[in-house]
Amino acid sequence: MLQIYKNFLGNSPHWYKLAILSFLVINPLVLMMIGHENGGFIVGWMLVAQFIFTLAMALKCYPLQPGGLLAVQAILLGLSSPATVYYEVQHGLSVILLLIFMVAGIYFMKDLLLLVFTKVLLKVRIKPLLSLIFCFLAAILSAFLDALTVTAVVITVFSGFFSVYHRVASSRGGDDSHDHSCDNNVQDNFRADLEQFRAFLRSLVMHALIGTALGGVCTLVGEPQNLLIAGVAGWGFVEFFIRMAPVTMPVLVVGLTTCLLLEKLKIFGYGTKIPPSVLEILRDYDTEQAEKRTAKDRAILWVQGAVAIWLVIGLIFHLAEVGLIGLSVIVLLTAFMGITEEHQIGKAFEEALPFTALLVVFFAIVAVINDQNLFGAVIGHVLAMEGSDRISAFYLANGILSAISDNVFVATVYVTEIKNALTSGVIDRDTFDLMAVAINTGTNIPSVATPNGQAAFLFMLTSALAPLIRLSYIRMVIMALPYTIVLSITGYIMVSQHLEPTTAKLYESHLINHHVPADASIPECVLCDEKRAESESSH
């Protein structure tokens, strides 16, 4: 028995093992004491808090094992069912395919990405400007691609930067077998610069992650829930952008301004500059790579560039599901780069598959939230409110719940509720549109508060890069805090003060475009067609 305990969760700290074991013992006891009818709600919230704890301690133990144990126990206790979990997995299949194939596709583009971003790093010497560039680029790319793809790019690029310097600091040269996670071989004269370099990379990574949120909220393809909301509302790409713009554009400007201020003030872990020795090593690396680049290497870069163009076009015009586009990237790159061995291809999937498994565990927790109706009281309270207060409350409620759980799930629950309210005649179309904007901005903006709120943040936290640059859950929350406060307040002001008149004008345009009389209570649209069909079938 003693050896079984020692093997449990491997080398995790003793206190951490005891904490997980105590969770597994307490949950069924509380359920038995209170009873399943009322205890399911309480234990459900306990389970959510415990799962968040495993995410917060990700550097102590990868959350898949402890979180998975909690999820399995939840199913055994009847808090949810395998069928519900499978339904949630089916609902999130597009995100799963994205992680499996797109992240692997980006892996095969690392030579081109590292070349481009190394040039940027070497040319821009002013840290606030460099941070602004990374934040803005991440926002633009996320708006037209998607946040998880951009995060995969960030992970690939910054892992490359770190590995270049760590090899030199460890006197390993071009040794591909070098373990970048181990500092045992780092020479003493490099250790101080290595820690400073980690702080430098952490700040750029966080600026880029915030950028994915700033851009992802703006367009239909930026985040998974955007597509969901737009599909229910019947909005196209342009209409979605215009309806969100009164909130998203001020938030974008304020977010970029916050980026500059944080670097200038050097607070919350920002403002660290790249050590001169590291910059020199990266410059030497870039020169060395350019000198020894062969015709074969140049051909590979051209292939990667061409496939990158296809990637952008495919994602902008949504020619296929993002994951399938990622699979096409893998096929094209490996075929024209001469990568044909199974073990060579397998390396590309090492980064994404653990997180994909963790995401399925997360869907199990979401299933518990759904089956136990943990958010029901909040949703009911918000829907009972009247006037503009209800729109503002939708923004706040979505933001808070997204930070606790998952923004895609929260958006799904809320947009379903307002769709039902519209089709039943409880709200009119104009109110529905206002609520849809509040739901989208609420799930995208305040959710930057925690890694579990945004899939891109959680992906970064559980990636191989996070332990390399010492980016823990708590540190990520602290570094995101100023952004969370400023962006959430800005979004709230825009939703509560400026959204209604602007959307009213757009609403009139919506009526004209759909050739609907101005006095129509509910305009012709996708939802109205559904309501009419339901009414006809009932008769």
mmCIF file of N, CA and C in Angstrom, residues 320-432:
data_model
loop_
_atom_site.group_PDB
_atom_site.id
_atom_site.type_symbol
_atom_site.label_atom_id
_atom_site.label_comp_id
_atom_site.label_asym_id
_atom_site.label_seq_id
_atom_site.Cartn_x
_atom_site.Cartn_y
_atom_site.Cartn_z
ATOM 1 N N ALA A 320 -13.282 25.326 -44.658
ATOM 2 C CA ALA A 320 -13.554 24.049 -43.997
ATOM 3 C C ALA A 320 -13.398 24.260 -42.503
ATOM 4 N N GLU A 321 -13.751 23.260 -41.710
ATOM 5 C CA GLU A 321 -13.508 23.340 -40.269
ATOM 6 C C GLU A 321 -12.017 23.562 -40.027
ATOM 7 N N VAL A 322 -11.716 24.327 -38.980
ATOM 8 C CA VAL A 322 -10.327 24.710 -38.719
ATOM 9 C C VAL A 322 -9.424 23.483 -38.591
ATOM 10 N N GLY A 323 -9.904 22.455 -37.910
ATOM 11 C CA GLY A 323 -9.102 21.254 -37.740
ATOM 12 C C GLY A 323 -8.785 20.570 -39.056
ATOM 13 N N LEU A 324 -9.741 20.569 -39.976
ATOM 14 C CA LEU A 324 -9.510 19.948 -41.276
ATOM 15 C C LEU A 324 -8.516 20.755 -42.103
ATOM 16 N N ILE A 325 -8.566 22.069 -41.976
ATOM 17 C CA ILE A 325 -7.563 22.904 -42.639
ATOM 18 C C ILE A 325 -6.183 22.595 -42.060
ATOM 19 N N GLY A 326 -6.128 22.386 -40.736
ATOM 20 C CA GLY A 326 -4.867 22.011 -40.106
ATOM 21 C C GLY A 326 -4.335 20.695 -40.637
ATOM 22 N N LEU A 327 -5.237 19.734 -40.854
ATOM 23 C CA LEU A 327 -4.823 18.447 -41.423
ATOM 24 C C LEU A 327 -4.258 18.626 -42.826
ATOM 25 N N SER A 328 -4.861 19.499 -43.613
ATOM 26 C CA SER A 328 -4.339 19.763 -44.960
ATOM 27 C C SER A 328 -2.954 20.397 -44.893
ATOM 28 N N VAL A 329 -2.731 21.230 -43.883
ATOM 29 C CA VAL A 329 -1.405 21.834 -43.690
ATOM 30 C C VAL A 329 -0.360 20.750 -43.413
ATOM 31 N N ILE A 330 -0.724 19.788 -42.553
ATOM 32 C CA ILE A 330 0.197 18.681 -42.251
ATOM 33 C C ILE A 330 0.532 17.907 -43.516
ATOM 34 N N VAL A 331 -0.487 17.572 -44.291
ATOM 35 C CA VAL A 331 -0.284 16.781 -45.504
ATOM 36 C C VAL A 331 0.613 17.530 -46.494
ATOM 37 N N LEU A 332 0.307 18.795 -46.740
ATOM 38 C CA LEU A 332 1.067 19.577 -47.714
ATOM 39 C C LEU A 332 2.523 19.763 -47.284
ATOM 40 N N LEU A 333 2.709 20.130 -46.011
ATOM 41 C CA LEU A 333 4.073 20.397 -45.540
ATOM 42 C C LEU A 333 4.923 19.135 -45.512
ATOM 43 N N THR A 334 4.389 18.068 -44.967
ATOM 44 C CA THR A 334 5.188 16.835 -44.885
ATOM 45 C C THR A 334 5.480 16.268 -46.269
ATOM 46 N N ALA A 335 4.519 16.408 -47.185
ATOM 47 C CA ALA A 335 4.722 15.878 -48.537
ATOM 48 C C ALA A 335 5.817 16.623 -49.283
ATOM 49 N N PHE A 336 5.802 17.954 -49.187
ATOM 50 C CA PHE A 336 6.751 18.755 -49.964
ATOM 51 C C PHE A 336 8.032 19.080 -49.210
ATOM 52 N N MET A 337 8.095 18.698 -47.927
ATOM 53 C CA MET A 337 9.334 18.870 -47.168
ATOM 54 C C MET A 337 10.086 17.545 -47.053
ATOM 55 N N GLY A 338 9.509 16.490 -47.576
ATOM 56 C CA GLY A 338 10.192 15.204 -47.568
ATOM 57 C C GLY A 338 10.143 14.471 -46.252
ATOM 58 N N ILE A 339 9.144 14.800 -45.409
ATOM 59 C CA ILE A 339 8.998 14.129 -44.111
ATOM 60 C C ILE A 339 8.043 12.955 -44.294
ATOM 61 N N THR A 340 8.566 11.760 -44.293
ATOM 62 C CA THR A 340 7.754 10.580 -44.588
ATOM 63 C C THR A 340 7.793 9.514 -43.502
ATOM 64 N N GLU A 341 8.700 9.646 -42.538
ATOM 65 C CA GLU A 341 8.805 8.654 -41.472
ATOM 66 C C GLU A 341 7.743 8.901 -40.405
ATOM 67 N N GLU A 342 7.159 7.819 -39.895
ATOM 68 C CA GLU A 342 6.093 7.937 -38.906
ATOM 69 C C GLU A 342 6.565 8.638 -37.640
ATOM 70 N N HIS A 343 7.770 8.308 -37.169
ATOM 71 C CA HIS A 343 8.256 8.909 -35.925
ATOM 72 C C HIS A 343 8.530 10.405 -36.102
ATOM 73 N N GLN A 344 8.876 10.834 -37.324
ATOM 74 C CA GLN A 344 9.076 12.261 -37.576
ATOM 75 C C GLN A 344 7.754 13.017 -37.477
ATOM 76 N N ILE A 345 6.712 12.409 -37.997
ATOM 77 C CA ILE A 345 5.392 13.049 -37.948
ATOM 78 C C ILE A 345 4.833 13.020 -36.523
ATOM 79 N N GLY A 346 5.125 11.936 -35.814
ATOM 80 C CA GLY A 346 4.583 11.770 -34.467
ATOM 81 C C GLY A 346 5.012 12.855 -33.501
ATOM 82 N N LYS A 347 6.222 13.400 -33.693
ATOM 83 C CA LYS A 347 6.714 14.444 -32.789
ATOM 84 C C LYS A 347 5.808 15.668 -32.782
ATOM 85 N N ALA A 348 5.173 15.937 -33.936
ATOM 86 C CA ALA A 348 4.334 17.128 -34.052
ATOM 87 C C ALA A 348 3.099 17.059 -33.159
ATOM 88 N N PHE A 349 2.691 15.837 -32.800
ATOM 89 C CA PHE A 349 1.465 15.679 -32.024
ATOM 90 C C PHE A 349 1.727 15.630 -30.521
ATOM 91 N N GLU A 350 2.971 15.635 -30.108
ATOM 92 C CA GLU A 350 3.304 15.506 -28.683
ATOM 93 C C GLU A 350 2.798 16.678 -27.864
ATOM 94 N N GLU A 351 2.792 17.869 -28.458
ATOM 95 C CA GLU A 351 2.382 19.065 -27.730
ATOM 96 C C GLU A 351 0.876 19.113 -27.509
ATOM 97 N N ALA A 352 0.107 18.723 -28.525
ATOM 98 C CA ALA A 352 -1.340 18.942 -28.487
ATOM 99 C C ALA A 352 -2.124 17.829 -27.800
ATOM 100 N N LEU A 353 -1.694 16.587 -27.922
ATOM 101 C CA LEU A 353 -2.521 15.477 -27.447
ATOM 102 C C LEU A 353 -2.761 15.481 -25.932
ATOM 103 N N PRO A 354 -1.764 15.766 -25.089
ATOM 104 C CA PRO A 354 -2.071 15.841 -23.654
ATOM 105 C C PRO A 354 -3.136 16.886 -23.337
ATOM 106 N N PHE A 355 -3.043 18.048 -24.006
ATOM 107 C CA PHE A 355 -4.042 19.094 -23.754
ATOM 108 C C PHE A 355 -5.406 18.684 -24.306
ATOM 109 N N THR A 356 -5.409 17.955 -25.424
ATOM 110 C CA THR A 356 -6.677 17.466 -25.972
ATOM 111 C C THR A 356 -7.360 16.532 -24.980
ATOM 112 N N ALA A 357 -6.582 15.640 -24.367
ATOM 113 C CA ALA A 357 -7.134 14.743 -23.346
ATOM 114 C C ALA A 357 -7.668 15.541 -22.153
ATOM 115 N N LEU A 358 -6.923 16.577 -21.746
ATOM 116 C CA LEU A 358 -7.366 17.431 -20.644
ATOM 117 C C LEU A 358 -8.658 18.153 -21.016
ATOM 118 N N LEU A 359 -8.785 18.564 -22.271
ATOM 119 C CA LEU A 359 -9.985 19.257 -22.717
ATOM 120 C C LEU A 359 -11.217 18.349 -22.617
ATOM 121 N N VAL A 360 -11.046 17.068 -22.936
ATOM 122 C CA VAL A 360 -12.156 16.128 -22.804
ATOM 123 C C VAL A 360 -12.543 15.970 -21.332
ATOM 124 N N VAL A 361 -11.558 15.959 -20.439
ATOM 125 C CA VAL A 361 -11.848 15.936 -19.007
ATOM 126 C C VAL A 361 -12.622 17.192 -18.617
ATOM 127 N N PHE A 362 -12.222 18.312 -19.194
ATOM 128 C CA PHE A 362 -12.907 19.576 -18.928
ATOM 129 C C PHE A 362 -14.365 19.495 -19.382
ATOM 130 N N PHE A 363 -14.607 18.844 -20.518
ATOM 131 C CA PHE A 363 -15.980 18.664 -20.990
ATOM 132 C C PHE A 363 -16.799 17.851 -19.990
ATOM 133 N N ALA A 364 -16.150 16.920 -19.298
ATOM 134 C CA ALA A 364 -16.845 16.142 -18.266
ATOM 135 C C ALA A 364 -17.287 17.053 -17.113
ATOM 136 N N ILE A 365 -16.421 17.999 -16.738
ATOM 137 C CA ILE A 365 -16.789 18.965 -15.694
ATOM 138 C C ILE A 365 -17.931 19.851 -16.180
ATOM 139 N N VAL A 366 -17.865 20.246 -17.446
ATOM 140 C CA VAL A 366 -18.937 21.049 -18.036
ATOM 141 C C VAL A 366 -20.247 20.272 -18.015
ATOM 142 N N ALA A 367 -20.178 18.964 -18.254
ATOM 143 C CA ALA A 367 -21.371 18.122 -18.203
ATOM 144 C C ALA A 367 -21.996 18.147 -16.799
ATOM 145 N N VAL A 368 -21.155 18.146 -15.777
ATOM 146 C CA VAL A 368 -21.653 18.236 -14.398
ATOM 147 C C VAL A 368 -22.347 19.582 -14.183
ATOM 148 N N ILE A 369 -21.715 20.657 -14.664
ATOM 149 C CA ILE A 369 -22.307 21.999 -14.543
ATOM 150 C C ILE A 369 -23.675 22.028 -15.203
ATOM 151 N N ASN A 370 -23.768 21.377 -16.346
ATOM 152 C CA ASN A 370 -25.014 21.366 -17.105
ATOM 153 C C ASN A 370 -26.081 20.526 -16.414
ATOM 154 N N ASP A 371 -25.740 19.300 -16.045
ATOM 155 C CA ASP A 371 -26.725 18.401 -15.443
ATOM 156 C C ASP A 371 -27.200 18.867 -14.069
ATOM 157 N N GLN A 372 -26.305 19.480 -13.311
ATOM 158 C CA GLN A 372 -26.678 19.962 -11.972
ATOM 159 C C GLN A 372 -27.201 21.396 -11.995
ATOM 160 N N ASN A 373 -27.263 21.976 -13.206
ATOM 161 C CA ASN A 373 -27.825 23.329 -13.377
ATOM 162 C C ASN A 373 -27.173 24.336 -12.420
ATOM 163 N N LEU A 374 -25.844 24.308 -12.373
ATOM 164 C CA LEU A 374 -25.120 25.156 -11.430
ATOM 165 C C LEU A 374 -25.282 26.638 -11.732
ATOM 166 N N PHE A 375 -25.519 26.978 -12.993
ATOM 167 C CA PHE A 375 -25.655 28.388 -13.357
ATOM 168 C C PHE A 375 -27.122 28.811 -13.473
ATOM 169 N N GLY A 376 -28.049 27.897 -13.178
ATOM 170 C CA GLY A 376 -29.468 28.170 -13.390
ATOM 171 C C GLY A 376 -29.970 29.375 -12.627
ATOM 172 N N ALA A 377 -29.567 29.521 -11.364
ATOM 173 C CA ALA A 377 -30.045 30.630 -10.541
ATOM 174 C C ALA A 377 -29.598 31.971 -11.109
ATOM 175 N N VAL A 378 -28.356 32.028 -11.561
ATOM 176 C CA VAL A 378 -27.830 33.279 -12.129
ATOM 177 C C VAL A 378 -28.576 33.633 -13.406
ATOM 178 N N ILE A 379 -28.770 32.627 -14.267
ATOM 179 C CA ILE A 379 -29.460 32.867 -15.534
ATOM 180 C C ILE A 379 -30.893 33.333 -15.287
ATOM 181 N N GLY A 380 -31.580 32.683 -14.378
ATOM 182 C CA GLY A 380 -32.957 33.065 -14.076
ATOM 183 C C GLY A 380 -33.059 34.471 -13.525
ATOM 184 N N HIS A 381 -32.122 34.847 -12.657
ATOM 185 C CA HIS A 381 -32.128 36.196 -12.069
ATOM 186 C C HIS A 381 -31.913 37.255 -13.142
ATOM 187 N N VAL A 382 -30.998 36.996 -14.057
ATOM 188 C CA VAL A 382 -30.692 37.975 -15.103
ATOM 189 C C VAL A 382 -31.876 38.135 -16.054
ATOM 190 N N LEU A 383 -32.484 37.014 -16.443
ATOM 191 C CA LEU A 383 -33.627 37.086 -17.363
ATOM 192 C C LEU A 383 -34.828 37.792 -16.724
ATOM 193 N N ALA A 384 -34.901 37.790 -15.387
ATOM 194 C CA ALA A 384 -36.015 38.436 -14.701
ATOM 195 C C ALA A 384 -35.874 39.952 -14.648
ATOM 196 N N MET A 385 -34.679 40.465 -14.956
ATOM 197 C CA MET A 385 -34.448 41.905 -14.907
ATOM 198 C C MET A 385 -35.080 42.578 -16.123
ATOM 199 N N GLU A 386 -35.212 43.897 -16.051
ATOM 200 C CA GLU A 386 -35.846 44.652 -17.121
ATOM 201 C C GLU A 386 -34.910 45.732 -17.661
ATOM 202 N N GLY A 387 -35.188 46.167 -18.910
ATOM 203 C CA GLY A 387 -34.515 47.309 -19.507
ATOM 204 C C GLY A 387 -33.030 47.107 -19.718
ATOM 205 N N SER A 388 -32.303 48.243 -19.698
ATOM 206 C CA SER A 388 -30.865 48.221 -19.968
ATOM 207 C C SER A 388 -30.094 47.493 -18.881
ATOM 208 N N ASP A 389 -30.673 47.430 -17.656
ATOM 209 C CA ASP A 389 -29.983 46.718 -16.577
ATOM 210 C C ASP A 389 -29.803 45.248 -16.929
ATOM 211 N N ARG A 390 -30.770 44.697 -17.662
ATOM 212 C CA ARG A 390 -30.691 43.293 -18.033
ATOM 213 C C ARG A 390 -29.536 43.054 -19.007
ATOM 214 N N ILE A 391 -29.311 43.994 -19.924
ATOM 215 C CA ILE A 391 -28.214 43.859 -20.887
ATOM 216 C C ILE A 391 -26.871 43.921 -20.167
ATOM 217 N N SER A 392 -26.733 44.876 -19.254
ATOM 218 C CA SER A 392 -25.488 44.998 -18.483
ATOM 219 C C SER A 392 -25.276 43.777 -17.605
ATOM 220 N N ALA A 393 -26.363 43.294 -17.018
ATOM 221 C CA ALA A 393 -26.264 42.107 -16.159
ATOM 222 C C ALA A 393 -25.849 40.884 -16.962
ATOM 223 N N PHE A 394 -26.303 40.787 -18.212
ATOM 224 C CA PHE A 394 -25.888 39.686 -19.079
ATOM 225 C C PHE A 394 -24.387 39.716 -19.286
ATOM 226 N N TYR A 395 -23.848 40.886 -19.516
ATOM 227 C CA TYR A 395 -22.398 41.045 -19.704
ATOM 228 C C TYR A 395 -21.641 40.599 -18.458
ATOM 229 N N LEU A 396 -22.078 41.083 -17.294
ATOM 230 C CA LEU A 396 -21.383 40.755 -16.043
ATOM 231 C C LEU A 396 -21.509 39.266 -15.708
ATOM 232 N N ALA A 397 -22.722 38.737 -15.837
ATOM 233 C CA ALA A 397 -22.931 37.334 -15.497
ATOM 234 C C ALA A 397 -22.116 36.416 -16.394
ATOM 235 N N ASN A 398 -22.096 36.714 -17.687
ATOM 236 C CA ASN A 398 -21.305 35.904 -18.618
ATOM 237 C C ASN A 398 -19.824 36.001 -18.314
ATOM 238 N N GLY A 399 -19.372 37.205 -17.952
ATOM 239 C CA GLY A 399 -17.955 37.383 -17.636
ATOM 240 C C GLY A 399 -17.525 36.609 -16.408
ATOM 241 N N ILE A 400 -18.322 36.700 -15.345
ATOM 242 C CA ILE A 400 -17.977 36.020 -14.093
ATOM 243 C C ILE A 400 -18.009 34.503 -14.274
ATOM 244 N N LEU A 401 -19.069 34.001 -14.884
ATOM 245 C CA LEU A 401 -19.195 32.558 -15.068
ATOM 246 C C LEU A 401 -18.146 32.018 -16.038
ATOM 247 N N SER A 402 -17.777 32.804 -17.048
ATOM 248 C CA SER A 402 -16.745 32.367 -17.993
ATOM 249 C C SER A 402 -15.388 32.249 -17.318
ATOM 250 N N ALA A 403 -15.095 33.172 -16.401
ATOM 251 C CA ALA A 403 -13.824 33.107 -15.680
ATOM 252 C C ALA A 403 -13.769 31.888 -14.774
ATOM 253 N N ILE A 404 -14.938 31.465 -14.278
ATOM 254 C CA ILE A 404 -14.985 30.306 -13.393
ATOM 255 C C ILE A 404 -14.914 29.010 -14.178
ATOM 256 N N SER A 405 -15.657 28.948 -15.285
ATOM 257 C CA SER A 405 -15.745 27.681 -16.013
ATOM 258 C C SER A 405 -15.115 27.802 -17.391
ATOM 259 N N ASP A 406 -15.948 27.980 -18.412
ATOM 260 C CA ASP A 406 -15.460 28.001 -19.790
ATOM 261 C C ASP A 406 -16.358 28.923 -20.598
ATOM 262 N N ASN A 407 -15.758 29.823 -21.383
ATOM 263 C CA ASN A 407 -16.563 30.812 -22.091
ATOM 264 C C ASN A 407 -17.453 30.192 -23.177
ATOM 265 N N VAL A 408 -16.996 29.121 -23.811
ATOM 266 C CA VAL A 408 -17.811 28.486 -24.846
ATOM 267 C C VAL A 408 -19.077 27.883 -24.226
ATOM 268 N N PHE A 409 -18.913 27.199 -23.098
ATOM 269 C CA PHE A 409 -20.071 26.595 -22.440
ATOM 270 C C PHE A 409 -21.050 27.664 -21.977
ATOM 271 N N VAL A 410 -20.549 28.722 -21.346
ATOM 272 C CA VAL A 410 -21.417 29.789 -20.838
ATOM 273 C C VAL A 410 -22.187 30.434 -21.990
ATOM 274 N N ALA A 411 -21.499 30.697 -23.087
ATOM 275 C CA ALA A 411 -22.157 31.289 -24.254
ATOM 276 C C ALA A 411 -23.247 30.366 -24.791
ATOM 277 N N THR A 412 -22.967 29.067 -24.820
ATOM 278 C CA THR A 412 -23.946 28.099 -25.306
ATOM 279 C C THR A 412 -25.209 28.130 -24.461
ATOM 280 N N VAL A 413 -25.034 28.138 -23.138
ATOM 281 C CA VAL A 413 -26.177 28.135 -22.225
ATOM 282 C C VAL A 413 -27.002 29.408 -22.392
ATOM 283 N N TYR A 414 -26.336 30.556 -22.399
ATOM 284 C CA TYR A 414 -27.050 31.830 -22.437
ATOM 285 C C TYR A 414 -27.729 32.082 -23.782
ATOM 286 N N VAL A 415 -27.051 31.766 -24.878
ATOM 287 C CA VAL A 415 -27.656 32.040 -26.188
ATOM 288 C C VAL A 415 -28.844 31.112 -26.419
ATOM 289 N N THR A 416 -28.807 29.921 -25.859
ATOM 290 C CA THR A 416 -29.962 29.020 -25.936
ATOM 291 C C THR A 416 -31.145 29.582 -25.166
ATOM 292 N N GLU A 417 -30.870 30.170 -23.994
ATOM 293 C CA GLU A 417 -31.930 30.749 -23.179
ATOM 294 C C GLU A 417 -32.583 31.939 -23.876
ATOM 295 N N ILE A 418 -31.794 32.810 -24.463
ATOM 296 C CA ILE A 418 -32.394 33.996 -25.099
ATOM 297 C C ILE A 418 -33.079 33.617 -26.415
ATOM 298 N N LYS A 419 -32.599 32.560 -27.048
ATOM 299 C CA LYS A 419 -33.300 32.072 -28.238
ATOM 300 C C LYS A 419 -34.686 31.566 -27.854
ATOM 301 N N ASN A 420 -34.768 30.812 -26.761
ATOM 302 C CA ASN A 420 -36.059 30.326 -26.279
ATOM 303 C C ASN A 420 -36.969 31.484 -25.884
ATOM 304 N N ALA A 421 -36.360 32.515 -25.264
ATOM 305 C CA ALA A 421 -37.143 33.691 -24.871
ATOM 306 C C ALA A 421 -37.694 34.420 -26.088
ATOM 307 N N LEU A 422 -36.922 34.480 -27.170
ATOM 308 C CA LEU A 422 -37.367 35.140 -28.398
ATOM 309 C C LEU A 422 -38.486 34.365 -29.071
ATOM 310 N N THR A 423 -38.277 33.065 -29.233
ATOM 311 C CA THR A 423 -39.271 32.252 -29.933
ATOM 312 C C THR A 423 -40.577 32.134 -29.155
ATOM 313 N N SER A 424 -40.513 32.305 -27.838
ATOM 314 C CA SER A 424 -41.727 32.249 -27.020
ATOM 315 C C SER A 424 -42.380 33.616 -26.860
ATOM 316 N N GLY A 425 -41.762 34.658 -27.421
ATOM 317 C CA GLY A 425 -42.344 35.990 -27.370
ATOM 318 C C GLY A 425 -42.055 36.771 -26.110
ATOM 319 N N VAL A 426 -41.174 36.285 -25.252
ATOM 320 C CA VAL A 426 -40.841 36.987 -24.011
ATOM 321 C C VAL A 426 -40.046 38.254 -24.305
ATOM 322 N N ILE A 427 -39.155 38.203 -25.308
ATOM 323 C CA ILE A 427 -38.374 39.370 -25.719
ATOM 324 C C ILE A 427 -38.562 39.572 -27.218
ATOM 325 N N ASP A 428 -38.301 40.818 -27.686
ATOM 326 C CA ASP A 428 -38.380 41.077 -29.121
ATOM 327 C C ASP A 428 -37.009 40.907 -29.755
ATOM 328 N N ARG A 429 -36.962 41.043 -31.067
ATOM 329 C CA ARG A 429 -35.714 40.808 -31.793
ATOM 330 C C ARG A 429 -34.621 41.805 -31.415
ATOM 331 N N ASP A 430 -34.989 43.059 -31.198
ATOM 332 C CA ASP A 430 -33.995 44.068 -30.841
ATOM 333 C C ASP A 430 -33.325 43.730 -29.517
ATOM 334 N N THR A 431 -34.128 43.318 -28.543
ATOM 335 C CA THR A 431 -33.572 42.919 -27.244
ATOM 336 C C THR A 431 -32.690 41.688 -27.391
ATOM 337 N N PHE A 432 -33.119 40.766 -28.230
ATOM 338 C CA PHE A 432 -32.310 39.570 -28.488
ATOM 339 C C PHE A 432 -30.937 39.957 -29.035
#
